[in-house]
Short mmCIF file of N, CA and C in Angstrom, two decimals:
data_model
loop_
_atom_site.label_atom_id
_atom_site.label_comp_id
_atom_site.label_asym_id
_atom_site.label_seq_id
_atom_site.Cartn_x
_atom_site.Cartn_y
_atom_site.Cartn_z
N MET A 1 71.17 108.01 62.75
CA MET A 1 72.48 107.70 63.29
C MET A 1 72.34 106.57 64.29
N GLU A 2 73.27 105.67 64.21
CA GLU A 2 73.34 104.66 65.25
C GLU A 2 73.79 105.37 66.52
N ASN A 3 73.37 104.87 67.65
CA ASN A 3 73.72 105.50 68.91
C ASN A 3 75.16 105.12 69.27
N LYS A 4 76.11 105.83 68.69
CA LYS A 4 77.52 105.54 68.91
C LYS A 4 78.10 106.50 69.91
N LYS A 5 79.15 106.03 70.55
CA LYS A 5 79.83 106.85 71.54
C LYS A 5 81.06 107.48 70.91
N LEU A 6 81.23 108.75 71.16
CA LEU A 6 82.42 109.45 70.68
C LEU A 6 83.61 109.02 71.52
N LEU A 7 84.66 108.59 70.85
CA LEU A 7 85.86 108.16 71.55
C LEU A 7 86.93 109.23 71.39
N VAL A 8 87.47 109.68 72.52
CA VAL A 8 88.54 110.66 72.50
C VAL A 8 89.68 110.09 73.34
N ASP A 9 90.83 109.91 72.71
CA ASP A 9 92.00 109.42 73.42
C ASP A 9 92.88 110.62 73.75
N LEU A 10 92.67 111.17 74.93
CA LEU A 10 93.35 112.39 75.34
C LEU A 10 94.87 112.25 75.26
N ALA A 11 95.39 111.15 75.78
CA ALA A 11 96.85 110.95 75.77
C ALA A 11 97.39 110.86 74.35
N GLN A 12 96.74 110.07 73.53
CA GLN A 12 97.21 109.89 72.15
C GLN A 12 97.08 111.17 71.33
N ASN A 13 95.94 111.84 71.45
CA ASN A 13 95.72 113.06 70.67
C ASN A 13 96.71 114.15 71.05
N SER A 14 96.91 114.35 72.35
CA SER A 14 97.85 115.39 72.77
C SER A 14 99.28 115.02 72.38
N SER A 15 99.62 113.75 72.52
CA SER A 15 100.96 113.29 72.15
C SER A 15 101.22 113.49 70.66
N SER A 16 100.24 113.18 69.83
CA SER A 16 100.43 113.32 68.38
C SER A 16 100.61 114.78 67.98
N LEU A 17 100.12 115.69 68.82
CA LEU A 17 100.27 117.12 68.57
C LEU A 17 101.49 117.71 69.30
N HIS A 18 102.17 116.87 70.06
CA HIS A 18 103.36 117.27 70.82
C HIS A 18 103.04 118.36 71.85
N ILE A 19 101.90 118.20 72.52
CA ILE A 19 101.50 119.11 73.59
C ILE A 19 101.03 118.29 74.78
N THR A 20 100.94 118.93 75.93
CA THR A 20 100.47 118.22 77.12
C THR A 20 98.96 118.04 77.04
N PRO A 21 98.44 117.05 77.76
CA PRO A 21 96.98 116.89 77.80
C PRO A 21 96.26 118.14 78.30
N GLN A 22 96.87 118.87 79.23
CA GLN A 22 96.24 120.08 79.77
C GLN A 22 96.11 121.16 78.68
N ILE A 23 97.15 121.32 77.89
CA ILE A 23 97.09 122.30 76.81
C ILE A 23 96.07 121.86 75.76
N TYR A 24 96.07 120.57 75.45
CA TYR A 24 95.09 120.03 74.50
C TYR A 24 93.67 120.33 74.97
N LEU A 25 93.40 120.12 76.25
CA LEU A 25 92.06 120.39 76.78
C LEU A 25 91.70 121.87 76.68
N ARG A 26 92.67 122.75 76.91
CA ARG A 26 92.40 124.19 76.78
C ARG A 26 92.06 124.55 75.34
N ILE A 27 92.82 124.00 74.40
CA ILE A 27 92.54 124.26 72.99
C ILE A 27 91.17 123.69 72.61
N LEU A 28 90.90 122.49 73.10
CA LEU A 28 89.62 121.84 72.82
C LEU A 28 88.46 122.66 73.39
N GLN A 29 88.64 123.24 74.57
CA GLN A 29 87.59 124.06 75.17
C GLN A 29 87.31 125.29 74.30
N LYS A 30 88.36 125.89 73.76
CA LYS A 30 88.16 127.05 72.87
C LYS A 30 87.40 126.64 71.62
N ALA A 31 87.74 125.48 71.08
CA ALA A 31 87.02 124.97 69.90
C ALA A 31 85.56 124.72 70.24
N ILE A 32 85.30 124.16 71.40
CA ILE A 32 83.93 123.89 71.83
C ILE A 32 83.14 125.19 71.96
N ASP A 33 83.76 126.20 72.57
CA ASP A 33 83.08 127.49 72.72
C ASP A 33 82.69 128.06 71.36
N GLN A 34 83.60 128.01 70.41
CA GLN A 34 83.32 128.54 69.07
C GLN A 34 82.30 127.68 68.34
N THR A 35 82.43 126.37 68.47
CA THR A 35 81.51 125.47 67.77
C THR A 35 80.08 125.64 68.26
N SER A 36 79.90 125.96 69.52
CA SER A 36 78.55 126.20 70.05
C SER A 36 77.87 127.30 69.24
N GLN A 37 78.59 128.37 68.97
CA GLN A 37 78.04 129.46 68.16
C GLN A 37 77.87 129.02 66.71
N ASP A 38 78.84 128.27 66.19
CA ASP A 38 78.75 127.79 64.81
C ASP A 38 77.50 126.95 64.60
N ILE A 39 77.17 126.11 65.56
CA ILE A 39 75.97 125.27 65.46
C ILE A 39 74.72 126.15 65.40
N LYS A 40 74.66 127.16 66.27
CA LYS A 40 73.51 128.07 66.24
C LYS A 40 73.41 128.78 64.89
N ASP A 41 74.56 129.20 64.38
CA ASP A 41 74.56 129.89 63.08
C ASP A 41 74.09 128.97 61.96
N MET A 42 74.52 127.71 62.01
CA MET A 42 74.08 126.75 60.98
C MET A 42 72.59 126.47 61.11
N GLU A 43 72.12 126.34 62.34
CA GLU A 43 70.70 126.07 62.55
C GLU A 43 69.82 127.20 62.04
N SER A 44 70.34 128.42 62.06
CA SER A 44 69.55 129.53 61.51
C SER A 44 69.77 129.70 60.01
N ALA A 45 70.92 129.27 59.49
CA ALA A 45 71.21 129.43 58.06
C ALA A 45 70.54 128.37 57.19
N LEU A 46 70.43 127.16 57.70
CA LEU A 46 69.87 126.07 56.88
C LEU A 46 68.42 126.30 56.46
N PRO A 47 67.53 126.73 57.36
CA PRO A 47 66.13 126.92 56.93
C PRO A 47 65.95 127.96 55.83
N ILE A 48 66.89 128.89 55.73
CA ILE A 48 66.77 129.92 54.69
C ILE A 48 67.73 129.64 53.52
N SER A 49 68.26 128.44 53.50
CA SER A 49 69.16 127.98 52.42
C SER A 49 70.35 128.92 52.21
N ASP A 50 70.92 129.39 53.31
CA ASP A 50 72.13 130.22 53.24
C ASP A 50 73.33 129.28 53.13
N TYR A 51 73.45 128.66 51.95
CA TYR A 51 74.49 127.66 51.73
C TYR A 51 75.91 128.21 51.85
N PRO A 52 76.19 129.42 51.38
CA PRO A 52 77.55 129.93 51.55
C PRO A 52 77.98 130.00 53.02
N LYS A 53 77.06 130.42 53.88
CA LYS A 53 77.38 130.51 55.31
C LYS A 53 77.63 129.11 55.88
N VAL A 54 76.77 128.17 55.54
CA VAL A 54 76.92 126.80 56.04
C VAL A 54 78.22 126.19 55.50
N GLN A 55 78.53 126.48 54.26
CA GLN A 55 79.77 125.94 53.67
C GLN A 55 80.99 126.50 54.40
N THR A 56 80.98 127.78 54.70
CA THR A 56 82.10 128.39 55.43
C THR A 56 82.26 127.76 56.80
N ILE A 57 81.16 127.58 57.51
CA ILE A 57 81.21 127.01 58.85
C ILE A 57 81.68 125.56 58.81
N THR A 58 81.12 124.77 57.91
CA THR A 58 81.52 123.36 57.86
C THR A 58 82.98 123.22 57.46
N HIS A 59 83.45 124.08 56.58
CA HIS A 59 84.86 124.04 56.19
C HIS A 59 85.76 124.29 57.41
N LYS A 60 85.37 125.26 58.23
CA LYS A 60 86.14 125.56 59.44
C LYS A 60 86.09 124.40 60.43
N LEU A 61 84.92 123.79 60.57
CA LEU A 61 84.78 122.66 61.50
C LEU A 61 85.63 121.47 61.06
N ILE A 62 85.72 121.25 59.76
CA ILE A 62 86.57 120.17 59.25
C ILE A 62 87.99 120.39 59.75
N GLY A 63 88.51 121.59 59.52
CA GLY A 63 89.88 121.89 59.94
C GLY A 63 90.08 121.82 61.43
N ASP A 64 89.16 122.42 62.18
CA ASP A 64 89.28 122.42 63.65
C ASP A 64 89.37 121.01 64.21
N TYR A 65 88.41 120.18 63.83
CA TYR A 65 88.34 118.86 64.45
C TYR A 65 89.30 117.85 63.83
N GLU A 66 89.71 118.08 62.60
CA GLU A 66 90.76 117.24 62.02
C GLU A 66 92.07 117.52 62.76
N ASN A 67 92.36 118.79 62.97
CA ASN A 67 93.59 119.17 63.69
C ASN A 67 93.59 118.67 65.13
N LEU A 68 92.42 118.61 65.74
CA LEU A 68 92.32 118.13 67.12
C LEU A 68 92.18 116.62 67.22
N ARG A 69 92.20 115.95 66.07
CA ARG A 69 92.14 114.48 66.00
C ARG A 69 90.79 113.92 66.44
N ILE A 70 89.73 114.72 66.28
CA ILE A 70 88.37 114.28 66.58
C ILE A 70 87.72 113.96 65.24
N THR A 71 88.06 112.79 64.70
CA THR A 71 87.71 112.46 63.32
C THR A 71 86.21 112.26 63.11
N MET A 72 85.48 111.85 64.12
CA MET A 72 84.03 111.68 63.94
C MET A 72 83.39 113.03 63.61
N LEU A 73 83.80 114.08 64.32
CA LEU A 73 83.23 115.40 64.05
C LEU A 73 83.72 115.96 62.72
N SER A 74 85.00 115.78 62.42
CA SER A 74 85.50 116.31 61.14
C SER A 74 84.86 115.56 59.97
N SER A 75 84.60 114.28 60.13
CA SER A 75 83.97 113.49 59.07
C SER A 75 82.53 113.96 58.82
N LEU A 76 81.79 114.19 59.88
CA LEU A 76 80.41 114.68 59.72
C LEU A 76 80.41 116.08 59.09
N ALA A 77 81.34 116.92 59.51
CA ALA A 77 81.44 118.26 58.93
C ALA A 77 81.78 118.16 57.44
N ARG A 78 82.65 117.23 57.09
CA ARG A 78 83.03 117.03 55.68
C ARG A 78 81.82 116.58 54.86
N GLN A 79 81.03 115.66 55.41
CA GLN A 79 79.84 115.20 54.69
C GLN A 79 78.86 116.35 54.47
N MET A 80 78.67 117.18 55.50
CA MET A 80 77.78 118.34 55.35
C MET A 80 78.33 119.29 54.30
N ASN A 81 79.64 119.51 54.33
CA ASN A 81 80.28 120.44 53.41
C ASN A 81 80.08 120.00 51.96
N VAL A 82 80.27 118.72 51.70
CA VAL A 82 80.09 118.19 50.34
C VAL A 82 78.65 118.38 49.89
N MET A 83 77.71 118.09 50.78
CA MET A 83 76.29 118.23 50.42
C MET A 83 75.91 119.69 50.19
N VAL A 84 76.46 120.57 51.01
CA VAL A 84 76.16 122.00 50.86
C VAL A 84 76.73 122.53 49.55
N LYS A 85 77.95 122.12 49.22
CA LYS A 85 78.55 122.57 47.95
C LYS A 85 77.67 122.19 46.76
N ALA A 86 77.08 121.01 46.84
CA ALA A 86 76.21 120.54 45.76
C ALA A 86 74.77 121.04 45.94
N GLN A 87 74.55 121.79 47.01
CA GLN A 87 73.21 122.27 47.37
C GLN A 87 72.20 121.14 47.33
N GLN A 88 72.60 120.05 47.97
CA GLN A 88 71.73 118.87 48.04
C GLN A 88 70.68 119.05 49.12
N ASP A 89 69.90 118.03 49.31
CA ASP A 89 68.77 117.99 50.22
C ASP A 89 69.09 118.59 51.59
N THR A 90 68.46 119.72 51.88
CA THR A 90 68.68 120.39 53.16
C THR A 90 68.29 119.50 54.33
N GLU A 91 67.25 118.68 54.16
CA GLU A 91 66.82 117.80 55.24
C GLU A 91 67.92 116.81 55.62
N LYS A 92 68.65 116.31 54.64
CA LYS A 92 69.75 115.39 54.93
C LYS A 92 70.88 116.11 55.65
N ILE A 93 71.12 117.35 55.26
CA ILE A 93 72.15 118.14 55.94
C ILE A 93 71.74 118.37 57.39
N VAL A 94 70.47 118.65 57.62
CA VAL A 94 69.97 118.84 58.99
C VAL A 94 70.16 117.57 59.80
N LEU A 95 69.91 116.42 59.20
CA LEU A 95 70.12 115.14 59.91
C LEU A 95 71.59 114.96 60.27
N LEU A 96 72.48 115.31 59.36
CA LEU A 96 73.91 115.23 59.66
C LEU A 96 74.28 116.21 60.77
N LEU A 97 73.69 117.40 60.72
CA LEU A 97 73.95 118.38 61.78
C LEU A 97 73.46 117.85 63.12
N ASN A 98 72.32 117.19 63.13
CA ASN A 98 71.82 116.60 64.38
C ASN A 98 72.79 115.55 64.91
N ASP A 99 73.35 114.73 64.01
CA ASP A 99 74.36 113.75 64.42
C ASP A 99 75.59 114.47 64.98
N PHE A 100 76.01 115.52 64.29
CA PHE A 100 77.16 116.30 64.73
C PHE A 100 76.92 116.83 66.15
N VAL A 101 75.74 117.38 66.38
CA VAL A 101 75.40 117.95 67.69
C VAL A 101 75.43 116.87 68.76
N THR A 102 74.94 115.68 68.45
CA THR A 102 74.94 114.57 69.41
C THR A 102 76.37 114.24 69.84
N TYR A 103 77.26 114.09 68.86
CA TYR A 103 78.66 113.80 69.19
C TYR A 103 79.33 114.99 69.86
N PHE A 104 78.99 116.19 69.43
CA PHE A 104 79.55 117.40 70.02
C PHE A 104 79.20 117.49 71.51
N GLU A 105 77.97 117.15 71.85
CA GLU A 105 77.57 117.17 73.27
C GLU A 105 78.38 116.15 74.07
N GLN A 106 78.66 115.00 73.47
CA GLN A 106 79.51 114.02 74.14
C GLN A 106 80.91 114.59 74.37
N LEU A 107 81.42 115.32 73.38
CA LEU A 107 82.74 115.93 73.50
C LEU A 107 82.73 116.98 74.61
N ARG A 108 81.69 117.79 74.65
CA ARG A 108 81.56 118.81 75.69
C ARG A 108 81.58 118.16 77.08
N GLN A 109 80.84 117.07 77.23
CA GLN A 109 80.81 116.35 78.51
C GLN A 109 82.17 115.75 78.84
N PHE A 110 82.86 115.22 77.84
CA PHE A 110 84.19 114.65 78.04
C PHE A 110 85.15 115.71 78.58
N VAL A 111 85.13 116.90 77.97
CA VAL A 111 86.03 117.97 78.40
C VAL A 111 85.67 118.44 79.81
N ALA A 112 84.39 118.60 80.09
CA ALA A 112 83.97 119.02 81.43
C ALA A 112 84.41 118.00 82.47
N LYS A 113 84.26 116.73 82.16
CA LYS A 113 84.66 115.67 83.09
C LYS A 113 86.18 115.64 83.25
N SER A 114 86.90 115.83 82.17
CA SER A 114 88.37 115.79 82.20
C SER A 114 88.95 116.94 83.02
N LYS A 115 88.26 118.06 83.03
CA LYS A 115 88.74 119.21 83.80
C LYS A 115 88.62 118.98 85.30
N THR A 116 87.67 118.15 85.69
CA THR A 116 87.44 117.93 87.12
C THR A 116 88.28 116.80 87.68
N THR A 117 88.94 116.04 86.81
CA THR A 117 89.74 114.92 87.30
C THR A 117 91.20 115.28 87.40
#
């Protein structure tokens, strides 16, 4: 992965959902809390080729982050989902998961910073 920065436009994303930025951040925090567990579950499922579990998780992540307008995360989840459905190279899926985690950590930091301002 190129070292890219995750861009989140709080005003635009919340406006497109017709909610306040504060409500958007609360919803985003709940998604972050759940995604933390989802990442752990995927990290344990991939080495044992538990593709159905990974497919279920990636499908959920696509919806969560597409709805929250975080397209970088939904796009990576979609790529993993397609590869898992085809039961393609687990190593490539792990690389995509690593990219997802990198961007996810940026999102976590963004939310933490936004709460303090």
